[in-house]
Short mmCIF file of C-alpha atoms and ligand atoms in Angstrom, two decimals:
data_model
loop_
_atom_site.label_atom_id
_atom_site.label_comp_id
_atom_site.label_asym_id
_atom_site.label_seq_id
_atom_site.Cartn_x
_atom_site.Cartn_y
_atom_site.Cartn_z
CA MET A 1 -68.93 -48.45 -24.86
CA SER A 2 -66.85 -48.67 -21.69
CA GLN A 3 -63.10 -48.42 -22.09
CA THR A 4 -62.15 -47.16 -18.67
CA ILE A 5 -59.74 -48.46 -16.07
CA ASN A 6 -61.81 -50.79 -13.94
CA GLY A 7 -61.82 -52.47 -10.57
CA GLN A 8 -59.17 -54.72 -9.13
CA GLN A 9 -55.73 -55.00 -10.63
CA VAL A 10 -54.60 -58.29 -12.19
CA LYS A 11 -50.92 -58.86 -12.96
CA ILE A 12 -49.94 -59.74 -16.51
CA PHE A 13 -47.22 -62.38 -16.71
CA ASP A 14 -46.18 -62.64 -20.34
CA THR A 15 -44.63 -65.89 -21.48
CA THR A 16 -44.29 -65.18 -25.23
CA LEU A 17 -40.53 -65.61 -24.90
CA ARG A 18 -40.76 -68.92 -23.05
CA ASP A 19 -43.98 -70.89 -23.63
CA GLY A 20 -44.55 -68.98 -26.89
CA GLU A 21 -41.06 -69.53 -28.19
CA GLN A 22 -41.34 -73.20 -27.27
CA SER A 23 -43.99 -73.77 -29.92
CA PRO A 24 -42.57 -75.59 -32.95
CA GLY A 25 -41.18 -73.16 -35.51
CA ALA A 26 -41.45 -70.04 -33.35
CA SER A 27 -37.85 -69.77 -32.28
CA MET A 28 -36.31 -66.31 -32.05
CA THR A 29 -32.77 -64.99 -32.13
CA LEU A 30 -31.30 -63.07 -29.22
CA GLU A 31 -31.78 -59.72 -30.97
CA GLU A 32 -35.40 -60.58 -31.73
CA LYS A 33 -36.07 -61.59 -28.13
CA LEU A 34 -34.63 -58.29 -26.94
CA GLN A 35 -36.95 -56.41 -29.30
CA VAL A 36 -39.95 -58.31 -27.99
CA ALA A 37 -38.89 -57.80 -24.37
CA ASP A 38 -38.55 -54.04 -24.97
CA VAL A 39 -42.06 -53.86 -26.40
CA LEU A 40 -43.48 -55.96 -23.55
CA GLU A 41 -41.86 -53.71 -20.99
CA ALA A 42 -43.06 -50.57 -22.76
CA MET A 43 -46.58 -52.03 -22.71
CA GLY A 44 -46.46 -52.34 -18.93
CA VAL A 45 -46.20 -56.13 -18.59
CA ASP A 46 -45.66 -56.90 -14.88
CA VAL A 47 -43.61 -60.07 -15.31
CA ILE A 48 -41.74 -61.15 -18.45
CA GLU A 49 -40.87 -64.84 -18.53
CA ALA A 50 -37.77 -64.47 -20.69
CA GLY A 51 -36.84 -68.12 -21.15
CA PHE A 52 -35.80 -71.44 -19.67
CA PRO A 53 -32.11 -70.87 -18.91
CA ILE A 54 -31.03 -74.52 -18.59
CA ALA A 55 -32.62 -75.44 -21.94
CA SER A 56 -29.81 -74.03 -24.09
CA ASN A 57 -27.03 -71.46 -24.07
CA GLY A 58 -29.25 -69.31 -26.27
CA ASP A 59 -32.03 -69.34 -23.67
CA PHE A 60 -29.55 -68.53 -20.91
CA GLU A 61 -28.10 -65.61 -22.86
CA ALA A 62 -31.54 -64.21 -23.69
CA VAL A 63 -32.70 -64.28 -20.06
CA ASN A 64 -29.41 -62.76 -18.97
CA GLU A 65 -29.46 -59.93 -21.54
CA ILE A 66 -33.12 -59.12 -20.87
CA ALA A 67 -32.36 -59.13 -17.14
CA LYS A 68 -29.59 -56.57 -17.74
CA ARG A 69 -31.75 -54.08 -19.62
CA ALA A 70 -35.20 -54.30 -18.01
CA THR A 71 -36.02 -51.40 -15.76
CA SER A 72 -39.66 -51.76 -14.79
CA SER A 73 -40.82 -55.34 -15.47
CA THR A 74 -39.86 -58.25 -13.25
CA ILE A 75 -37.80 -60.74 -15.27
CA CYS A 76 -38.49 -64.40 -14.74
CA GLY A 77 -36.68 -67.61 -15.69
CA LEU A 78 -38.26 -71.07 -15.74
CA CYS A 79 -36.67 -74.13 -14.15
CA ARG A 80 -37.57 -77.68 -13.26
CA ALA A 81 -37.47 -78.88 -9.66
CA SER A 82 -33.72 -79.43 -9.61
CA GLU A 83 -30.90 -77.49 -7.98
CA LYS A 84 -28.95 -77.41 -11.25
CA ASP A 85 -31.87 -75.85 -13.13
CA ILE A 86 -32.59 -73.36 -10.37
CA ALA A 87 -28.95 -72.31 -10.00
CA ARG A 88 -28.68 -71.77 -13.76
CA ALA A 89 -31.86 -69.64 -13.77
CA ALA A 90 -30.55 -67.64 -10.81
CA GLU A 91 -27.26 -67.04 -12.63
CA ALA A 92 -29.08 -65.81 -15.74
CA LEU A 93 -31.33 -63.54 -13.70
CA GLU A 94 -28.53 -62.18 -11.54
CA PRO A 95 -28.35 -58.68 -13.16
CA ALA A 96 -32.11 -58.05 -13.00
CA GLU A 97 -33.37 -55.19 -10.86
CA SER A 98 -36.42 -57.29 -10.12
CA LYS A 99 -36.21 -61.06 -10.66
CA ARG A 100 -38.41 -64.09 -10.24
CA ILE A 101 -37.53 -67.76 -10.25
CA HIS A 102 -40.33 -69.95 -11.57
CA THR A 103 -40.04 -73.62 -10.72
CA PHE A 104 -42.56 -76.28 -11.64
CA LEU A 105 -43.39 -79.92 -11.10
CA SER A 106 -46.22 -82.11 -12.31
CA THR A 107 -48.82 -83.09 -9.75
CA SER A 108 -51.43 -85.04 -11.74
CA PRO A 109 -51.56 -88.85 -11.37
CA VAL A 110 -50.88 -89.38 -15.09
CA HIS A 111 -47.82 -87.10 -15.11
CA MET A 112 -46.42 -88.39 -11.82
CA LYS A 113 -46.75 -92.02 -12.88
CA HIS A 114 -45.66 -91.87 -16.52
CA LYS A 115 -43.60 -88.71 -16.96
CA LEU A 116 -41.88 -88.31 -13.60
CA GLN A 117 -42.15 -91.92 -12.43
CA MET A 118 -42.31 -90.61 -8.90
CA GLU A 119 -44.58 -91.38 -5.97
CA PRO A 120 -46.76 -88.50 -4.73
CA GLU A 121 -44.83 -88.21 -1.46
CA ALA A 122 -41.56 -87.82 -3.38
CA VAL A 123 -43.19 -85.14 -5.55
CA LEU A 124 -44.35 -83.29 -2.45
CA GLN A 125 -40.83 -83.38 -1.02
CA ALA A 126 -39.36 -82.16 -4.34
CA VAL A 127 -41.78 -79.22 -4.28
CA ILE A 128 -40.57 -78.25 -0.81
CA ASP A 129 -36.90 -78.73 -1.69
CA SER A 130 -37.04 -76.81 -4.97
CA VAL A 131 -38.94 -73.82 -3.58
CA THR A 132 -36.67 -73.70 -0.50
CA TYR A 133 -33.61 -73.78 -2.74
CA ALA A 134 -35.00 -71.08 -5.10
CA ARG A 135 -35.63 -68.80 -2.10
CA LYS A 136 -31.86 -68.74 -1.47
CA TYR A 137 -31.57 -66.59 -4.61
CA THR A 138 -34.65 -64.36 -4.45
CA ASP A 139 -37.73 -63.59 -2.37
CA ASP A 140 -39.86 -63.73 -5.50
CA VAL A 141 -40.47 -67.43 -6.21
CA GLU A 142 -43.31 -68.82 -8.29
CA TRP A 143 -44.27 -72.46 -8.08
CA SER A 144 -46.40 -74.17 -10.74
CA ALA A 145 -48.31 -77.41 -10.33
CA GLU A 146 -47.97 -78.66 -13.89
CA ASP A 147 -51.21 -80.29 -15.09
CA ALA A 148 -53.02 -78.81 -12.07
CA THR A 149 -56.42 -79.19 -13.71
CA ARG A 150 -56.05 -82.99 -13.79
CA THR A 151 -54.64 -83.18 -10.27
CA GLU A 152 -56.56 -84.70 -7.34
CA HIS A 153 -57.76 -81.82 -5.18
CA ASP A 154 -56.49 -83.22 -1.86
CA PHE A 155 -53.00 -83.62 -3.27
CA LEU A 156 -53.08 -80.20 -4.98
CA VAL A 157 -54.03 -78.56 -1.67
CA ARG A 158 -51.14 -80.30 0.12
CA CYS A 159 -48.62 -79.25 -2.57
CA VAL A 160 -49.79 -75.64 -2.66
CA GLU A 161 -49.70 -75.35 1.12
CA ALA A 162 -46.20 -76.87 1.22
CA ALA A 163 -44.92 -74.62 -1.58
CA ILE A 164 -46.16 -71.49 0.22
CA LYS A 165 -44.69 -72.70 3.50
CA ALA A 166 -41.35 -73.20 1.72
CA GLY A 167 -41.50 -69.61 0.46
CA ALA A 168 -43.41 -69.46 -2.83
CA THR A 169 -45.07 -66.08 -3.28
CA THR A 170 -46.99 -66.94 -6.45
CA ILE A 171 -48.83 -70.19 -7.03
CA ASN A 172 -49.65 -70.99 -10.63
CA LEU A 173 -52.27 -73.61 -11.47
CA PRO A 174 -51.84 -74.41 -15.16
CA ASP A 175 -54.34 -76.03 -17.44
CA THR A 176 -51.34 -77.59 -19.15
CA VAL A 177 -53.27 -79.66 -21.66
CA GLY A 178 -56.08 -77.17 -22.30
CA TYR A 179 -58.66 -79.55 -20.86
CA SER A 180 -60.59 -77.43 -18.41
CA VAL A 181 -63.79 -75.43 -18.87
CA PRO A 182 -64.47 -72.02 -17.28
CA GLU A 183 -66.78 -73.11 -14.42
CA GLU A 184 -64.40 -75.88 -13.43
CA TYR A 185 -61.29 -73.69 -13.60
CA LYS A 186 -62.96 -71.02 -11.47
CA ALA A 187 -64.07 -73.67 -8.99
CA MET A 188 -60.51 -74.99 -8.71
CA MET A 189 -59.26 -71.51 -7.75
CA GLU A 190 -62.06 -71.13 -5.19
CA MET A 191 -61.35 -74.59 -3.81
CA VAL A 192 -57.65 -73.77 -3.32
CA ILE A 193 -58.45 -70.42 -1.70
CA ASN A 194 -60.94 -72.07 0.66
CA ARG A 195 -58.84 -75.07 1.60
CA VAL A 196 -55.21 -73.92 1.68
CA PRO A 197 -54.73 -72.36 5.12
CA ASN A 198 -51.78 -70.09 4.16
CA MET A 199 -53.18 -69.00 0.76
CA ASP A 200 -53.26 -65.37 1.92
CA LYS A 201 -49.42 -65.38 1.73
CA ALA A 202 -49.26 -65.90 -2.03
CA ILE A 203 -51.11 -64.80 -5.13
CA LEU A 204 -52.81 -67.29 -7.40
CA SER A 205 -52.08 -67.38 -11.09
CA THR A 206 -53.76 -68.79 -14.20
CA HIS A 207 -51.90 -70.42 -17.10
CA CYS A 208 -54.29 -71.79 -19.70
CA HIS A 209 -53.63 -73.58 -22.96
CA ASN A 210 -56.02 -73.23 -25.85
CA ASP A 211 -56.57 -76.81 -27.03
CA LEU A 212 -60.34 -76.39 -26.78
CA GLY A 213 -60.30 -72.69 -27.65
CA LEU A 214 -61.08 -71.85 -24.01
CA ALA A 215 -57.77 -70.37 -22.80
CA VAL A 216 -58.99 -66.78 -22.47
CA ALA A 217 -62.38 -67.75 -21.04
CA ASN A 218 -60.69 -70.05 -18.53
CA SER A 219 -58.18 -67.36 -17.52
CA ILE A 220 -60.95 -64.85 -16.90
CA ALA A 221 -62.94 -67.45 -14.97
CA GLY A 222 -59.80 -68.10 -12.92
CA VAL A 223 -59.64 -64.41 -12.02
CA ILE A 224 -63.32 -64.41 -11.04
CA GLY A 225 -62.45 -67.39 -8.85
CA GLY A 226 -59.71 -65.42 -7.09
CA ALA A 227 -56.53 -65.50 -9.21
CA ARG A 228 -54.73 -62.18 -9.50
CA GLN A 229 -52.12 -63.03 -12.11
CA ILE A 230 -52.71 -64.23 -15.66
CA GLU A 231 -50.03 -65.95 -17.71
CA CYS A 232 -50.49 -65.24 -21.39
CA THR A 233 -48.76 -64.50 -24.68
CA ILE A 234 -48.97 -62.04 -27.55
CA ASN A 235 -51.23 -63.42 -30.32
CA GLY A 236 -51.86 -66.46 -28.08
CA LEU A 237 -48.56 -67.97 -29.23
CA GLY A 238 -47.62 -71.16 -27.42
CA GLU A 239 -47.36 -74.93 -27.31
CA ARG A 240 -49.87 -76.74 -29.59
CA ALA A 241 -52.97 -74.52 -29.88
CA GLY A 242 -51.24 -71.82 -27.85
CA ASN A 243 -51.77 -69.93 -24.61
CA ALA A 244 -54.33 -67.35 -23.54
CA ALA A 245 -53.91 -64.26 -25.75
CA LEU A 246 -52.76 -61.21 -23.81
CA GLU A 247 -54.60 -58.78 -26.09
CA GLU A 248 -57.94 -60.56 -25.64
CA ILE A 249 -57.65 -60.58 -21.86
CA VAL A 250 -56.62 -56.94 -21.61
CA MET A 251 -59.39 -55.77 -23.92
CA THR A 252 -62.04 -57.92 -22.22
CA PHE A 253 -61.34 -56.20 -18.91
CA ARG A 254 -61.09 -52.77 -20.59
CA THR A 255 -64.29 -53.20 -22.58
CA ARG A 256 -66.46 -55.20 -20.16
CA GLY A 257 -65.42 -53.75 -16.82
CA ASP A 258 -69.12 -53.64 -15.97
CA ALA A 259 -69.31 -57.46 -16.09
CA VAL A 260 -65.74 -58.37 -15.08
CA PRO A 261 -64.52 -55.59 -12.79
CA TYR A 262 -60.76 -56.11 -13.14
CA ASP A 263 -58.00 -54.40 -14.99
CA THR A 264 -54.34 -54.65 -15.86
CA ALA A 265 -51.51 -52.12 -16.11
CA ILE A 266 -51.16 -52.72 -19.85
CA ASP A 267 -51.05 -49.78 -22.24
CA ALA A 268 -53.46 -51.23 -24.78
CA THR A 269 -52.40 -48.80 -27.50
CA LYS A 270 -49.19 -50.83 -27.83
CA ILE A 271 -51.08 -54.05 -28.64
CA THR A 272 -51.09 -53.75 -32.43
CA ARG A 273 -47.36 -53.08 -32.58
CA ALA A 274 -46.59 -56.01 -30.24
CA SER A 275 -48.77 -58.34 -32.29
CA LYS A 276 -47.17 -57.35 -35.59
CA LEU A 277 -43.68 -57.64 -34.11
CA VAL A 278 -44.24 -61.16 -32.76
CA SER A 279 -45.88 -62.28 -35.98
CA THR A 280 -43.06 -60.84 -38.10
CA ILE A 281 -40.32 -62.36 -35.99
CA THR A 282 -41.82 -65.83 -35.71
CA GLY A 283 -43.25 -65.92 -39.22
CA PHE A 284 -46.57 -67.03 -37.65
CA PRO A 285 -49.31 -65.09 -39.45
CA VAL A 286 -52.18 -63.73 -37.40
CA GLN A 287 -55.45 -65.26 -38.53
CA TYR A 288 -57.56 -62.62 -40.34
CA ASN A 289 -60.52 -62.95 -38.01
CA LYS A 290 -58.45 -63.19 -34.80
CA ALA A 291 -60.00 -61.09 -32.03
CA ILE A 292 -58.38 -57.67 -31.41
CA VAL A 293 -55.36 -58.06 -33.74
CA GLY A 294 -56.68 -59.85 -36.84
CA LYS A 295 -56.70 -57.89 -40.10
CA ASN A 296 -60.52 -57.98 -40.12
CA ALA A 297 -61.05 -57.36 -36.39
CA PHE A 298 -62.21 -53.80 -37.04
CA ALA A 299 -63.28 -54.11 -40.69
CA HIS A 300 -66.94 -53.58 -41.48
CA GLU A 301 -67.64 -55.04 -44.87
CA SER A 302 -71.37 -55.65 -45.08
CA GLY A 303 -73.58 -52.83 -46.32
CA ILE A 304 -75.86 -52.93 -43.27
CA HIS A 305 -72.90 -52.73 -40.90
CA GLN A 306 -71.24 -49.94 -42.88
CA ASP A 307 -74.48 -47.97 -42.89
CA GLY A 308 -74.80 -48.40 -39.11
CA MET A 309 -71.18 -47.42 -38.55
CA LEU A 310 -71.61 -44.25 -40.57
CA LYS A 311 -74.62 -43.26 -38.47
CA ASN A 312 -72.95 -44.10 -35.17
CA ALA A 313 -69.80 -46.21 -34.62
CA GLU A 314 -71.30 -47.74 -31.46
CA THR A 315 -73.82 -49.66 -33.57
CA TYR A 316 -71.23 -52.30 -34.42
CA GLU A 317 -68.03 -51.30 -32.63
CA ILE A 318 -67.55 -52.34 -29.00
CA MET A 319 -64.05 -50.85 -28.80
CA THR A 320 -62.24 -48.43 -31.03
CA PRO A 321 -59.34 -49.46 -33.28
CA GLU A 322 -57.35 -46.56 -31.79
CA SER A 323 -57.69 -48.07 -28.29
CA VAL A 324 -55.47 -50.98 -29.42
CA GLY A 325 -53.11 -48.76 -31.37
CA LEU A 326 -54.61 -49.39 -34.79
CA HIS A 327 -54.71 -46.32 -36.97
CA GLU A 328 -56.18 -45.98 -40.38
CA SER A 329 -53.61 -46.97 -42.93
CA SER A 330 -52.41 -43.68 -44.29
CA LEU A 331 -50.78 -42.94 -47.56
CA VAL A 332 -47.33 -42.10 -46.32
CA MET A 333 -45.18 -40.36 -48.81
CA GLY A 334 -43.74 -40.61 -52.24
CA LYS A 335 -40.29 -40.35 -53.65
CA HIS A 336 -40.04 -36.64 -52.92
CA SER A 337 -40.56 -37.03 -49.18
CA GLY A 338 -37.60 -35.98 -47.09
CA ARG A 339 -35.55 -37.59 -44.33
CA HIS A 340 -37.23 -35.49 -41.66
CA ALA A 341 -40.75 -36.62 -42.56
CA PHE A 342 -39.50 -40.21 -42.70
CA ARG A 343 -37.99 -39.95 -39.22
CA ASP A 344 -41.29 -38.52 -37.86
CA LYS A 345 -43.21 -41.36 -39.51
CA LEU A 346 -40.97 -43.96 -37.85
CA GLN A 347 -41.60 -42.39 -34.49
CA GLU A 348 -45.35 -42.35 -35.08
CA LEU A 349 -45.19 -46.08 -35.95
CA GLY A 350 -43.41 -46.79 -32.66
CA TYR A 351 -39.83 -47.29 -33.90
CA ASP A 352 -36.93 -45.92 -31.93
CA LEU A 353 -33.97 -46.42 -34.29
CA GLY A 354 -30.42 -45.16 -34.12
CA ASP A 355 -29.07 -42.75 -36.76
CA ASN A 356 -27.40 -45.44 -38.87
CA ALA A 357 -30.49 -47.64 -38.95
CA ILE A 358 -32.61 -44.64 -39.96
CA GLN A 359 -30.16 -43.82 -42.78
CA ASP A 360 -30.30 -47.40 -44.10
CA ALA A 361 -34.08 -47.53 -43.84
CA PHE A 362 -34.39 -44.17 -45.60
CA ARG A 363 -32.20 -45.38 -48.44
CA ARG A 364 -34.41 -48.45 -48.87
CA PHE A 365 -37.52 -46.28 -48.65
CA LYS A 366 -36.22 -44.20 -51.58
CA ASP A 367 -35.50 -47.37 -53.59
CA LEU A 368 -39.02 -48.58 -52.86
CA ALA A 369 -40.52 -45.23 -53.85
CA ASP A 370 -38.86 -45.62 -57.24
CA LYS A 371 -40.66 -48.92 -57.76
CA LYS A 372 -43.98 -48.27 -56.04
CA LYS A 373 -46.12 -45.16 -56.56
CA GLU A 374 -47.98 -45.17 -53.26
CA ILE A 375 -46.28 -46.07 -50.02
CA PHE A 376 -48.41 -46.90 -46.99
CA ASP A 377 -47.65 -47.37 -43.29
CA GLU A 378 -47.53 -51.15 -43.84
CA ASP A 379 -44.81 -50.69 -46.47
CA ILE A 380 -42.70 -48.69 -44.06
CA ILE A 381 -43.22 -51.29 -41.31
CA ALA A 382 -42.18 -54.15 -43.65
CA LEU A 383 -39.17 -52.26 -44.87
CA VAL A 384 -37.95 -51.23 -41.41
CA ASP A 385 -38.56 -54.66 -39.89
CA ASP A 386 -36.55 -56.11 -42.74
CA GLU A 387 -33.70 -53.74 -41.83
CA VAL A 388 -33.96 -54.16 -38.05
CA PHE A 389 -34.08 -57.95 -38.12
CA ARG A 390 -31.40 -58.44 -40.72
CA GLY A 391 -28.79 -58.82 -37.95
CA HIS A 392 -25.58 -60.58 -38.98
CA ASP A 393 -25.35 -60.47 -42.76
CA GLY A 394 -22.21 -62.32 -43.79
CA ILE A 395 -24.26 -63.51 -46.77
CA GLN A 396 -26.05 -60.94 -48.92
CA VAL A 397 -28.12 -61.06 -52.09
CA VAL A 398 -26.32 -59.12 -54.84
CA ALA A 399 -28.18 -59.95 -58.06
CA LEU A 400 -30.89 -62.29 -59.25
CA LYS A 401 -32.12 -63.20 -62.73
CA VAL A 402 -34.99 -65.64 -63.19
CA VAL A 403 -36.61 -67.38 -66.13
CA ALA A 404 -40.20 -68.32 -65.25
CA GLY A 405 -43.41 -69.05 -67.12
CA THR A 406 -45.39 -71.90 -68.65
CA GLU A 407 -42.51 -73.20 -70.74
CA GLY A 408 -39.96 -74.91 -68.53
CA PRO A 409 -37.34 -75.31 -67.41
CA GLN A 410 -37.52 -72.51 -64.87
CA GLU A 411 -34.08 -71.22 -64.13
CA ALA A 412 -32.35 -68.81 -61.75
CA GLU A 413 -28.94 -67.15 -61.74
CA LEU A 414 -28.05 -65.77 -58.35
CA THR A 415 -25.03 -63.84 -57.11
CA LEU A 416 -24.43 -63.77 -53.38
CA GLN A 417 -21.77 -61.91 -51.47
CA ILE A 418 -20.35 -64.41 -48.99
CA ASP A 419 -17.94 -62.92 -46.46
CA GLY A 420 -17.06 -60.12 -48.85
CA GLU A 421 -16.62 -62.26 -51.98
CA ASN A 422 -19.15 -62.43 -54.85
CA LYS A 423 -20.14 -65.94 -55.94
CA THR A 424 -22.64 -66.93 -58.64
CA ALA A 425 -24.67 -70.07 -59.27
CA LYS A 426 -27.14 -71.02 -62.00
CA GLU A 427 -29.75 -73.72 -61.35
CA GLN A 428 -32.96 -75.13 -62.79
CA GLY A 429 -35.86 -76.03 -60.53
CA ASP A 430 -39.49 -77.06 -60.23
CA GLY A 431 -40.60 -73.47 -60.54
CA PRO A 432 -38.63 -70.27 -60.04
CA VAL A 433 -38.62 -70.34 -56.21
CA ASP A 434 -37.16 -73.84 -56.23
CA ALA A 435 -34.51 -72.69 -58.72
CA VAL A 436 -33.57 -69.71 -56.51
CA PHE A 437 -33.31 -71.87 -53.38
CA LYS A 438 -31.21 -74.43 -55.28
CA CYS A 439 -28.74 -71.66 -56.18
CA ILE A 440 -28.46 -70.70 -52.51
CA LYS A 441 -27.84 -74.32 -51.53
CA THR A 442 -25.18 -74.66 -54.22
CA LEU A 443 -23.39 -71.59 -52.89
CA CYS A 444 -23.88 -72.06 -49.16
CA GLY A 445 -24.29 -75.80 -48.56
CA ASP A 446 -27.30 -78.01 -48.08
CA THR A 447 -27.40 -78.95 -44.40
CA GLN A 448 -30.75 -77.30 -43.62
CA ARG A 449 -34.30 -78.45 -44.10
CA LEU A 450 -36.90 -76.03 -45.42
CA LYS A 451 -39.85 -76.36 -43.03
CA LEU A 452 -42.02 -73.50 -44.24
CA TYR A 453 -42.15 -71.03 -47.11
CA GLN A 454 -44.77 -68.37 -46.90
CA VAL A 455 -45.62 -65.26 -48.92
CA HIS A 456 -47.79 -62.42 -47.78
CA ALA A 457 -48.69 -59.21 -49.62
CA VAL A 458 -48.03 -56.20 -47.41
CA THR A 459 -50.64 -53.96 -49.05
CA GLU A 460 -53.17 -54.28 -51.82
CA GLY A 461 -52.43 -53.87 -55.54
CA THR A 462 -50.15 -55.65 -57.98
CA ASP A 463 -47.18 -53.47 -57.05
CA ALA A 464 -47.47 -54.50 -53.38
CA GLN A 465 -44.38 -55.59 -51.51
CA ALA A 466 -44.18 -59.31 -50.88
CA GLU A 467 -43.15 -60.27 -47.36
CA VAL A 468 -41.68 -63.76 -47.38
CA SER A 469 -40.94 -66.00 -44.37
CA VAL A 470 -38.65 -68.98 -44.61
CA HIS A 471 -38.33 -71.43 -41.74
CA LEU A 472 -35.18 -73.58 -41.71
CA ASP A 473 -34.17 -76.40 -39.38
CA GLU A 474 -30.68 -77.80 -38.86
CA ASP A 475 -29.81 -80.33 -36.15
CA GLY A 476 -32.62 -79.17 -33.90
CA ARG A 477 -31.74 -75.51 -34.44
CA SER A 478 -34.65 -73.63 -35.84
CA VAL A 479 -34.68 -70.18 -37.47
CA VAL A 480 -37.13 -67.96 -39.31
CA GLY A 481 -35.84 -65.62 -41.98
CA ARG A 482 -37.78 -62.87 -43.66
CA GLY A 483 -37.39 -60.64 -46.66
CA ALA A 484 -39.53 -57.96 -48.26
CA ASP A 485 -39.43 -56.64 -51.81
CA THR A 486 -41.78 -55.68 -54.62
CA ASP A 487 -40.36 -58.71 -56.45
CA THR A 488 -41.53 -61.92 -54.76
CA LEU A 489 -38.50 -63.89 -55.94
CA VAL A 490 -36.04 -61.32 -54.63
CA ALA A 491 -37.96 -61.29 -51.32
CA SER A 492 -37.74 -65.12 -51.29
CA ALA A 493 -33.98 -65.09 -51.85
CA ARG A 494 -33.57 -62.45 -49.11
CA ALA A 495 -35.72 -64.45 -46.68
CA TYR A 496 -33.73 -67.66 -47.26
CA VAL A 497 -30.43 -65.81 -46.92
CA ASN A 498 -31.67 -64.05 -43.78
CA ALA A 499 -32.52 -67.44 -42.27
CA LEU A 500 -29.05 -68.77 -43.20
CA ASN A 501 -27.37 -65.77 -41.54
CA LYS A 502 -29.34 -66.44 -38.37
CA LEU A 503 -28.39 -70.08 -38.51
CA ILE A 504 -24.71 -69.16 -38.71
CA VAL A 505 -25.04 -67.04 -35.55
CA LYS A 506 -26.96 -69.81 -33.84
CA ARG A 507 -24.37 -72.42 -34.78
CA GLU A 508 -21.64 -70.25 -33.28
CA LYS A 509 -23.46 -69.31 -30.13
CA THR A 510 -25.58 -72.21 -29.06
CA ALA A 511 -25.66 -75.89 -28.62
CA PRO A 512 -28.64 -77.47 -30.38
CA ASP A 513 -31.82 -76.48 -28.58
CA ALA A 514 -32.31 -78.93 -25.74
CA ARG A 515 -35.96 -79.53 -26.54
CA ASP A 516 -35.99 -82.62 -24.35
CA VAL A 517 -35.89 -80.49 -21.21
CA THR A 518 -38.81 -78.30 -22.19
CA PRO A 519 -41.99 -78.96 -20.24
O1 KIV B 1 -48.32 -75.41 -19.41
C1 KIV B 1 -47.64 -75.53 -18.37
O2 KIV B 1 -47.97 -76.29 -17.46
C2 KIV B 1 -46.41 -74.77 -18.28
C3 KIV B 1 -45.73 -74.75 -16.96
C4 KIV B 1 -44.28 -74.97 -17.09
C5 KIV B 1 -46.02 -73.48 -16.25
O3 KIV B 1 -46.02 -74.11 -19.23
ZN1 ZN B 2 -47.67 -73.77 -20.68
#
């Protein structure tokens, strides 16, 4: 089992907050983006693509706030090949200690003809103009040839050479539509290195989508072909089938340094926390058998495997769970555990909370301990995440009574505190969840569309906490709310109300997401 630091360094450019957030339903609030950015920085991510500043005020604010607080990662903003986009990205990035402007333009025949409706020569000129303009704001400029893998090689070579001449220091060759295969992607990198005369003045980057399930394999092939930056996301979040998964790339280099002698600066022990955080925030569950971070990734169920593992872990384990920050779920504490032990537990789980947040979480922990005999790490994580991501809570759940069962009608009576005032509604529905949500709509208005309702049991057993995600849409604004409780219906009400609170903040702060400008 080799888990050493190997060979040549490859930069990790994380785009969870840009390409990842762009995927339908994965939108995050400002506070959530800051949490993710903090974890990415603590992991050692070289470049954090924090957003697409011209896309919406929310994106601008997120890039700007992340730029203010980052100390070690380079913060990057995406922009199209226009002065307005680039100036807006530069403004958002202004406070960053280390900033990068990332500008892109399509170079494939199909994109140039149908999407851009531009002739190749005009595209080439726009590449030169945009990179030249971006260099007025920073020396660190990345240029991407969107749909590079379907671009004619002669034209790609001309664009890359021109971009470097205009001042680009990173050249990214995306497999935008997830169409390439490893040999071909590697060959494209080699072709560019061999044919672009000034290629030694910039580093090459991969950016692979996962439409054929090849994003990680293609990214690694790209590195073998000469790329030294990989663009990727936590849990492989991203447009359509997603991007290359950061955790898979990092652990491939760490585990198979003998075959692929490269490494990254990532602290792999932070992977599990980052994965859980992104999944919690977006409400996108991680598939059970997902490599590295899936619930079953380190589970050995079959008798033969268990027997082998007991004799020697290397029989079936190519990397240890601890190497990715996964520790055996431990029974935490019961209702007699004190504040001090709770604070230590939070630290062990990777939370760095202020005194007030710890107090609130401790109070909820005590409430939970009254309802649930055994409390595990996962319970604490669900409870604290619920607290941390509550954010603005002008609307709060005060009391809920539900009539459920085989004999209808199912009915709910819900009291909410709305801006300090208690209001109650009673509604019938097609099932108890429907009745609860109808009460909320009666009390708070019905302008949103419920896009997703999802329940997940935090631990095993019938007294497990239910973690509910609710995804709401309103005029192109998209939010994910979550709530956790031992009572699924209370958790559902909390999740819906949490989503509404986020929507209120979003309404105040941002114009509807300008999805039409996203690439
Ligand atoms: O997939 C893609 O081509 C992109 C670019 C904007 C880098 O996300
Ligand atoms: Zn992309």
